[in-house]
Amino acid sequence: MNLADLNKVALAMVTPGKGILAADESSGTIKKRFDAINVDSTEDNRRDYREMLFRSQEAMSKYISGVILYDETIWQNAKDGTPLVKLIEQAGAIPGIKVDEGTQPLPNCPGELVTVGLDRLAERLKKYYERGARFAKWRAVIDIGSGAGGRGIPTMTAIRVNAHALARYAALCQAAQIVPIVEPEVLMDGDHDIDRCYEVTQRVLNRTFQELRVQRVALEGMILKPNMAISGKKCPKQASVQEVAEKTVRLLKSCVPAAVPGIAFLSGGQSDEEATAHLDAMNKIGNLPWKLTFSYGRALQAAPQRAWSGKADNVPAGQRAFAHRAKMNSLASTGHWDAALEKQAA
Ligand code: 13P
């Protein structure tokens, strides 16, 4: 492992004013997104859609530091035969790859999941590196149980096995000279309030960093991708933007060592503008030991997906929508966003 080089890539992923495009939807997830815009999820349509994003010169060269790809996409070529990975590199962004293989039910813990994909991961990482990937992603999913049926979810079991797998993955990535994005996602589904999200996320992050240390992962060569401290979607009392920002910053400061170069949030089902406003408010607080930026999937892609709707004629409109969201989040990554900028574009 060359830690100086891993650190250089990690810092490039969180360059001020830039963030990560999470375009690593699995075949099942991209089908759901395409269903919503009445587009068939064929291999060609998936390629055309992602080619549209990666050829968005303005968004990709100015606001996007890296792109997380799904296995299918990393091997795909654009219509003219250029590998999609090359389009990303030509725009000055870094290709990355989602390497987990999804979730399975966790035995003895009804309703909880464990992320799988460690078997043969070392071999797969080698091939991804040869293809150009310089970072990877593994997502653990932690649900918060609610009400009578909640049975005290998450269990300590789910937190521990998922943290263990995240650290195993991260260590394997660094051995393959690939920067791991460590993503322990506490879901925002449910009716829990922001303080419950805070408390669960704190347990999850503490356990995750404990495992990372046990497994000798170099913190300087990784990126953390967490959820924010936020109210559950069905909670009647929704925390304000300022409360989300203050609590998330406090939470991260208490759990994430300063050796970690950067934190790139997932959007997790927040609206486009909420995800931007929250990131902006955190960066306005400032004085943080790590860079704080975005690694959004839905909050970057919902608008371009609608604008494109599967039609070649709509590619420029899709690219404009993508450039706008990328620019708004770029401004938020340095605390320079303003809600008025959204209205100007509308
Ligand atoms: P969302 O921003 O849509 O949550 O996706 C980010 C991601 O990569 C989830 O794993």
Short mmCIF file of C-alpha atoms and ligand atoms in Angstrom, two decimals:
data_model
loop_
_atom_site.label_atom_id
_atom_site.label_comp_id
_atom_site.label_asym_id
_atom_site.label_seq_id
_atom_site.Cartn_x
_atom_site.Cartn_y
_atom_site.Cartn_z
CA MET A 1 0.00 0.00 0.00
CA ASN A 2 1.25 3.49 -0.90
CA LEU A 3 -0.52 5.68 1.65
CA ALA A 4 0.72 8.98 0.21
CA ASP A 5 -0.94 8.15 -3.13
CA LEU A 6 -4.16 6.96 -1.45
CA ASN A 7 -4.24 10.21 0.51
CA LYS A 8 -3.75 12.23 -2.70
CA VAL A 9 -6.73 10.52 -4.35
CA ALA A 10 -8.87 10.93 -1.23
CA LEU A 11 -8.07 14.65 -1.10
CA ALA A 12 -8.84 15.01 -4.82
CA MET A 13 -12.27 13.41 -4.20
CA VAL A 14 -13.12 16.19 -1.76
CA THR A 15 -11.53 19.12 -3.63
CA PRO A 16 -13.27 22.30 -2.42
CA GLY A 17 -16.12 23.14 -4.80
CA LYS A 18 -16.38 19.55 -6.04
CA GLY A 19 -18.19 16.41 -4.98
CA ILE A 20 -19.02 12.89 -6.09
CA LEU A 21 -21.72 11.73 -8.49
CA ALA A 22 -23.16 8.44 -7.20
CA ALA A 23 -24.26 6.80 -10.46
CA ASP A 24 -23.90 3.27 -9.12
CA GLU A 25 -27.55 2.24 -9.04
CA SER A 26 -27.86 -1.53 -9.24
CA SER A 27 -29.96 -2.94 -12.11
CA GLY A 28 -32.97 -3.15 -9.77
CA THR A 29 -32.64 0.43 -8.54
CA ILE A 30 -32.08 2.01 -11.96
CA LYS A 31 -35.18 0.14 -13.20
CA LYS A 32 -37.20 1.84 -10.44
CA ARG A 33 -35.82 5.25 -11.49
CA PHE A 34 -36.54 4.55 -15.18
CA ASP A 35 -40.06 3.27 -14.40
CA ALA A 36 -40.79 6.69 -12.87
CA ILE A 37 -39.97 8.40 -16.20
CA ASN A 38 -41.49 5.65 -18.40
CA VAL A 39 -38.21 4.44 -19.84
CA ASP A 40 -37.43 0.75 -20.37
CA SER A 41 -34.39 -0.34 -18.38
CA THR A 42 -32.45 -1.88 -21.27
CA GLU A 43 -28.67 -2.06 -21.37
CA ASP A 44 -28.60 0.54 -24.17
CA ASN A 45 -30.89 2.96 -22.33
CA ARG A 46 -28.79 2.67 -19.18
CA ARG A 47 -25.69 3.35 -21.27
CA ASP A 48 -27.30 6.31 -23.10
CA TYR A 49 -28.44 7.86 -19.84
CA ARG A 50 -25.08 7.57 -18.13
CA GLU A 51 -23.25 8.68 -21.27
CA MET A 52 -25.39 11.83 -21.18
CA LEU A 53 -24.22 12.53 -17.62
CA PHE A 54 -20.55 11.80 -18.24
CA ARG A 55 -20.52 13.95 -21.39
CA SER A 56 -21.94 16.94 -19.46
CA GLN A 57 -18.78 18.95 -19.91
CA GLU A 58 -19.68 21.81 -17.59
CA ALA A 59 -20.91 19.68 -14.68
CA MET A 60 -18.21 17.07 -14.93
CA SER A 61 -15.20 19.36 -15.34
CA LYS A 62 -16.20 22.07 -12.87
CA TYR A 63 -18.19 20.42 -10.08
CA ILE A 64 -17.63 16.65 -10.06
CA SER A 65 -14.48 15.13 -8.57
CA GLY A 66 -15.40 11.48 -9.06
CA VAL A 67 -18.13 9.14 -10.25
CA ILE A 68 -19.21 5.91 -8.56
CA LEU A 69 -20.05 3.32 -11.21
CA TYR A 70 -21.92 0.04 -11.13
CA ASP A 71 -20.18 -3.09 -12.45
CA GLU A 72 -22.13 -3.06 -15.73
CA THR A 73 -21.20 0.58 -16.43
CA ILE A 74 -17.48 0.30 -15.80
CA TRP A 75 -17.20 -2.21 -18.65
CA GLN A 76 -19.52 -0.32 -21.04
CA ASN A 77 -18.48 1.81 -24.01
CA ALA A 78 -20.18 4.98 -25.23
CA LYS A 79 -22.07 4.84 -28.53
CA ASP A 80 -18.90 5.83 -30.42
CA GLY A 81 -16.91 3.05 -28.75
CA THR A 82 -15.07 5.16 -26.14
CA PRO A 83 -15.08 3.42 -22.75
CA LEU A 84 -17.36 5.33 -20.35
CA VAL A 85 -14.47 5.32 -17.88
CA LYS A 86 -12.42 7.34 -20.40
CA LEU A 87 -15.18 9.96 -20.69
CA ILE A 88 -14.97 10.47 -16.95
CA GLU A 89 -11.18 10.70 -17.00
CA GLN A 90 -11.21 13.10 -19.97
CA ALA A 91 -13.48 15.43 -17.98
CA GLY A 92 -10.88 15.45 -15.19
CA ALA A 93 -12.89 13.31 -12.77
CA ILE A 94 -11.90 10.06 -11.07
CA PRO A 95 -13.71 6.80 -11.82
CA GLY A 96 -14.87 4.76 -8.82
CA ILE A 97 -16.75 1.49 -8.41
CA LYS A 98 -19.42 0.11 -6.10
CA VAL A 99 -18.08 -3.25 -4.99
CA ASP A 100 -20.60 -4.54 -2.48
CA GLU A 101 -23.02 -7.13 -3.80
CA GLY A 102 -26.10 -5.87 -2.02
CA THR A 103 -27.71 -7.05 1.18
CA GLN A 104 -29.04 -10.30 2.63
CA PRO A 105 -31.28 -10.90 5.66
CA LEU A 106 -29.20 -11.11 8.82
CA PRO A 107 -29.80 -14.43 10.59
CA ASN A 108 -31.39 -14.16 14.06
CA CYS A 109 -32.18 -10.47 13.51
CA PRO A 110 -35.59 -10.25 11.83
CA GLY A 111 -35.93 -7.21 9.59
CA GLU A 112 -32.22 -6.43 9.53
CA LEU A 113 -29.68 -6.73 6.72
CA VAL A 114 -26.01 -7.45 6.24
CA THR A 115 -24.07 -6.32 3.18
CA VAL A 116 -22.27 -9.08 1.29
CA GLY A 117 -19.54 -9.33 -1.35
CA LEU A 118 -16.25 -9.96 0.45
CA ASP A 119 -15.56 -13.32 -1.20
CA ARG A 120 -13.27 -12.81 -4.20
CA LEU A 121 -13.23 -9.05 -3.54
CA ALA A 122 -9.41 -8.92 -3.76
CA GLU A 123 -9.51 -10.37 -7.30
CA ARG A 124 -12.30 -8.06 -8.39
CA LEU A 125 -10.48 -4.98 -7.06
CA LYS A 126 -7.46 -5.86 -9.15
CA LYS A 127 -9.55 -5.92 -12.33
CA TYR A 128 -11.32 -2.67 -11.44
CA TYR A 129 -7.97 -0.97 -10.82
CA GLU A 130 -6.73 -2.10 -14.24
CA ARG A 131 -9.87 -0.61 -15.79
CA GLY A 132 -9.17 2.75 -14.11
CA ALA A 133 -11.05 2.73 -10.79
CA ARG A 134 -9.15 4.61 -8.09
CA PHE A 135 -11.79 4.47 -5.38
CA ALA A 136 -14.59 2.12 -4.35
CA LYS A 137 -17.78 2.11 -2.33
CA TRP A 138 -19.45 -0.34 0.05
CA ARG A 139 -22.81 0.52 1.60
CA ALA A 140 -24.07 -0.94 4.87
CA VAL A 141 -27.75 -0.38 5.65
CA ILE A 142 -28.97 0.22 9.18
CA ASP A 143 -32.70 0.61 9.73
CA ILE A 144 -34.30 2.32 12.71
CA GLY A 145 -37.27 0.31 14.00
CA SER A 146 -40.29 2.18 15.17
CA GLY A 147 -43.38 1.60 17.27
CA ALA A 148 -44.62 -1.71 18.60
CA GLY A 149 -43.23 -3.86 15.77
CA GLY A 150 -39.80 -2.20 15.97
CA ARG A 151 -38.24 -4.83 18.28
CA GLY A 152 -35.38 -2.53 19.20
CA ILE A 153 -33.91 -2.09 15.73
CA PRO A 154 -31.06 -1.64 15.10
CA THR A 155 -29.62 -4.46 17.18
CA MET A 156 -26.00 -4.36 18.29
CA THR A 157 -25.58 -7.49 16.15
CA ALA A 158 -26.49 -5.65 12.95
CA ILE A 159 -24.23 -2.73 13.81
CA ARG A 160 -21.27 -4.99 14.59
CA VAL A 161 -21.45 -7.33 11.61
CA ASN A 162 -21.91 -4.46 9.19
CA ALA A 163 -19.03 -2.48 10.70
CA HIS A 164 -16.85 -5.58 10.51
CA ALA A 165 -17.65 -6.06 6.82
CA LEU A 166 -17.04 -2.37 6.07
CA ALA A 167 -13.60 -2.58 7.65
CA ARG A 168 -12.77 -5.85 5.84
CA TYR A 169 -13.71 -4.19 2.57
CA ALA A 170 -11.73 -1.02 3.38
CA ALA A 171 -8.57 -2.95 4.23
CA LEU A 172 -8.82 -4.98 1.01
CA CYS A 173 -9.27 -1.77 -1.03
CA GLN A 174 -6.20 -0.12 0.43
CA ALA A 175 -4.15 -3.25 -0.22
CA ALA A 176 -5.25 -2.93 -3.87
CA GLN A 177 -4.31 0.80 -3.94
CA ILE A 178 -7.97 1.86 -4.11
CA VAL A 179 -9.47 4.48 -1.77
CA PRO A 180 -12.46 3.01 0.10
CA ILE A 181 -15.60 5.07 0.56
CA VAL A 182 -16.96 3.69 3.82
CA GLU A 183 -20.74 4.10 3.78
CA PRO A 184 -22.69 3.08 6.86
CA GLU A 185 -26.16 4.41 5.98
CA VAL A 186 -28.71 4.85 8.74
CA LEU A 187 -31.97 5.04 6.79
CA MET A 188 -34.25 8.06 7.08
CA ASP A 189 -37.39 5.97 6.47
CA GLY A 190 -39.62 5.76 9.51
CA ASP A 191 -41.17 8.13 12.02
CA HIS A 192 -38.22 8.57 14.43
CA ASP A 193 -37.10 12.08 15.34
CA ILE A 194 -33.71 13.67 14.70
CA ASP A 195 -32.40 12.82 18.17
CA ARG A 196 -33.05 9.12 17.66
CA CYS A 197 -31.24 9.32 14.31
CA TYR A 198 -28.37 11.10 16.08
CA GLU A 199 -28.09 8.45 18.76
CA VAL A 200 -28.21 5.49 16.33
CA THR A 201 -25.76 7.12 13.88
CA GLN A 202 -23.37 7.80 16.76
CA ARG A 203 -23.37 4.12 17.74
CA VAL A 204 -22.90 3.08 14.13
CA LEU A 205 -20.01 5.49 13.47
CA ASN A 206 -18.25 4.66 16.71
CA ARG A 207 -18.41 0.95 15.99
CA THR A 208 -17.32 1.48 12.40
CA PHE A 209 -14.20 3.44 13.40
CA GLN A 210 -13.41 0.89 16.09
CA GLU A 211 -13.44 -1.88 13.46
CA LEU A 212 -11.42 0.23 11.01
CA ARG A 213 -8.74 0.60 13.67
CA VAL A 214 -8.80 -3.10 14.62
CA GLN A 215 -8.30 -3.99 10.97
CA ARG A 216 -5.52 -1.39 10.55
CA VAL A 217 -7.21 0.71 7.91
CA ALA A 218 -5.27 3.95 7.30
CA LEU A 219 -7.74 6.72 7.97
CA GLU A 220 -5.79 9.15 5.76
CA GLY A 221 -6.60 6.95 2.78
CA MET A 222 -10.38 6.70 3.05
CA ILE A 223 -13.53 8.79 2.69
CA LEU A 224 -16.56 8.49 4.96
CA LYS A 225 -20.02 8.58 3.38
CA PRO A 226 -22.56 8.96 6.16
CA ASN A 227 -26.17 10.01 6.48
CA MET A 228 -26.91 13.33 8.12
CA ALA A 229 -28.58 13.59 11.53
CA ILE A 230 -32.09 14.15 10.24
CA SER A 231 -35.75 13.49 11.15
CA GLY A 232 -37.34 10.30 9.79
CA LYS A 233 -39.44 10.98 6.69
CA LYS A 234 -42.65 10.14 8.53
CA CYS A 235 -41.80 12.03 11.72
CA PRO A 236 -44.46 14.67 12.36
CA LYS A 237 -41.81 17.05 13.67
CA GLN A 238 -39.29 17.84 10.94
CA ALA A 239 -36.07 19.44 12.15
CA SER A 240 -35.08 22.75 10.53
CA VAL A 241 -32.12 23.12 8.17
CA GLN A 242 -30.12 24.80 10.92
CA GLU A 243 -30.86 22.02 13.44
CA VAL A 244 -29.84 19.32 10.94
CA ALA A 245 -26.61 21.19 10.21
CA GLU A 246 -25.70 21.83 13.84
CA LYS A 247 -26.51 18.31 15.04
CA THR A 248 -24.75 16.64 12.11
CA VAL A 249 -21.59 18.68 12.64
CA ARG A 250 -21.63 17.96 16.39
CA LEU A 251 -22.19 14.26 15.75
CA LEU A 252 -19.40 13.98 13.20
CA LYS A 253 -16.97 15.93 15.36
CA SER A 254 -17.59 13.50 18.20
CA CYS A 255 -17.11 10.36 16.06
CA VAL A 256 -14.87 11.01 13.04
CA PRO A 257 -11.10 11.40 13.58
CA ALA A 258 -9.43 14.42 11.96
CA ALA A 259 -7.12 12.07 10.04
CA VAL A 260 -10.02 11.29 7.68
CA PRO A 261 -9.52 13.66 4.71
CA GLY A 262 -13.15 14.07 3.83
CA ILE A 263 -16.78 13.29 4.44
CA ALA A 264 -19.11 13.02 1.43
CA PHE A 265 -22.77 12.70 2.36
CA LEU A 266 -25.41 10.51 0.78
CA SER A 267 -28.74 12.21 0.09
CA GLY A 268 -30.82 9.27 1.28
CA GLY A 269 -34.21 10.44 0.00
CA GLN A 270 -33.99 14.12 0.90
CA SER A 271 -35.37 16.47 -1.75
CA ASP A 272 -32.81 18.00 -4.10
CA GLU A 273 -32.95 21.37 -2.45
CA GLU A 274 -32.94 20.04 1.13
CA ALA A 275 -29.80 18.03 0.44
CA THR A 276 -28.12 21.17 -0.90
CA ALA A 277 -29.36 23.44 1.90
CA HIS A 278 -28.16 21.05 4.62
CA LEU A 279 -24.67 20.72 3.15
CA ASP A 280 -24.44 24.47 2.71
CA ALA A 281 -25.52 25.19 6.30
CA MET A 282 -22.88 22.81 7.64
CA ASN A 283 -20.13 24.44 5.61
CA LYS A 284 -21.34 27.86 6.75
CA ILE A 285 -20.72 26.71 10.34
CA GLY A 286 -17.15 26.07 9.18
CA ASN A 287 -14.03 25.41 11.23
CA LEU A 288 -14.18 21.68 10.48
CA PRO A 289 -11.28 19.21 10.64
CA TRP A 290 -12.27 17.47 7.36
CA LYS A 291 -13.73 18.57 4.02
CA LEU A 292 -17.52 18.19 3.87
CA THR A 293 -19.04 17.57 0.45
CA PHE A 294 -21.65 15.57 -1.44
CA SER A 295 -21.79 12.07 -2.87
CA TYR A 296 -25.37 12.26 -4.01
CA GLY A 297 -27.32 9.86 -6.16
CA ARG A 298 -30.96 10.89 -6.20
CA ALA A 299 -30.37 14.54 -5.23
CA LEU A 300 -28.13 14.99 -8.31
CA GLN A 301 -29.99 12.82 -10.78
CA ALA A 302 -33.72 13.25 -10.20
CA ALA A 303 -33.84 16.50 -12.21
CA PRO A 304 -31.76 15.30 -15.20
CA GLN A 305 -33.73 12.05 -15.29
CA ARG A 306 -37.00 13.95 -15.60
CA ALA A 307 -35.59 16.36 -18.19
CA TRP A 308 -34.16 13.52 -20.31
CA SER A 309 -37.07 11.06 -20.08
CA GLY A 310 -35.35 8.66 -22.46
CA LYS A 311 -35.40 10.94 -25.53
CA ALA A 312 -32.22 11.75 -27.48
CA ASP A 313 -33.61 15.22 -28.26
CA ASN A 314 -33.70 15.96 -24.54
CA VAL A 315 -30.00 15.30 -23.92
CA PRO A 316 -29.08 19.03 -23.78
CA ALA A 317 -31.94 19.69 -21.32
CA GLY A 318 -30.84 16.73 -19.19
CA GLN A 319 -27.28 18.01 -19.16
CA ARG A 320 -28.43 21.51 -18.20
CA ALA A 321 -30.46 20.09 -15.30
CA PHE A 322 -27.46 18.06 -14.15
CA ALA A 323 -25.12 21.06 -14.41
CA HIS A 324 -27.52 23.15 -12.35
CA ARG A 325 -27.78 20.65 -9.47
CA ALA A 326 -24.05 19.98 -9.58
CA LYS A 327 -23.35 23.72 -9.41
CA MET A 328 -25.76 24.24 -6.49
CA ASN A 329 -24.07 21.44 -4.55
CA SER A 330 -20.64 22.75 -5.49
CA LEU A 331 -21.57 26.09 -3.93
CA ALA A 332 -22.91 24.25 -0.86
CA SER A 333 -19.62 22.40 -0.49
CA THR A 334 -17.95 25.72 0.30
CA GLY A 335 -20.92 27.32 2.09
CA HIS A 336 -21.71 29.77 -0.73
CA TRP A 337 -25.16 28.53 -1.79
CA ASP A 338 -28.26 30.67 -1.51
CA ALA A 339 -31.91 29.61 -2.03
CA ALA A 340 -32.36 32.58 -4.37
CA LEU A 341 -29.97 30.91 -6.85
CA GLU A 342 -32.47 28.05 -7.25
CA LYS A 343 -35.25 30.43 -8.19
CA GLN A 344 -33.07 32.24 -10.73
CA ALA A 345 -32.57 28.97 -12.57
CA ALA A 346 -36.25 27.94 -12.45
P1 13P B 1 -28.53 8.77 -2.55
O1 13P B 1 -27.83 10.11 -2.56
O2 13P B 1 -29.65 8.67 -3.55
O3 13P B 1 -28.89 8.32 -1.18
O4 13P B 1 -27.48 7.72 -3.12
C1 13P B 1 -26.19 7.78 -2.69
C2 13P B 1 -25.64 6.42 -2.63
O5 13P B 1 -24.60 6.15 -3.19
C3 13P B 1 -26.34 5.42 -1.82
O6 13P B 1 -25.56 4.31 -1.64
#
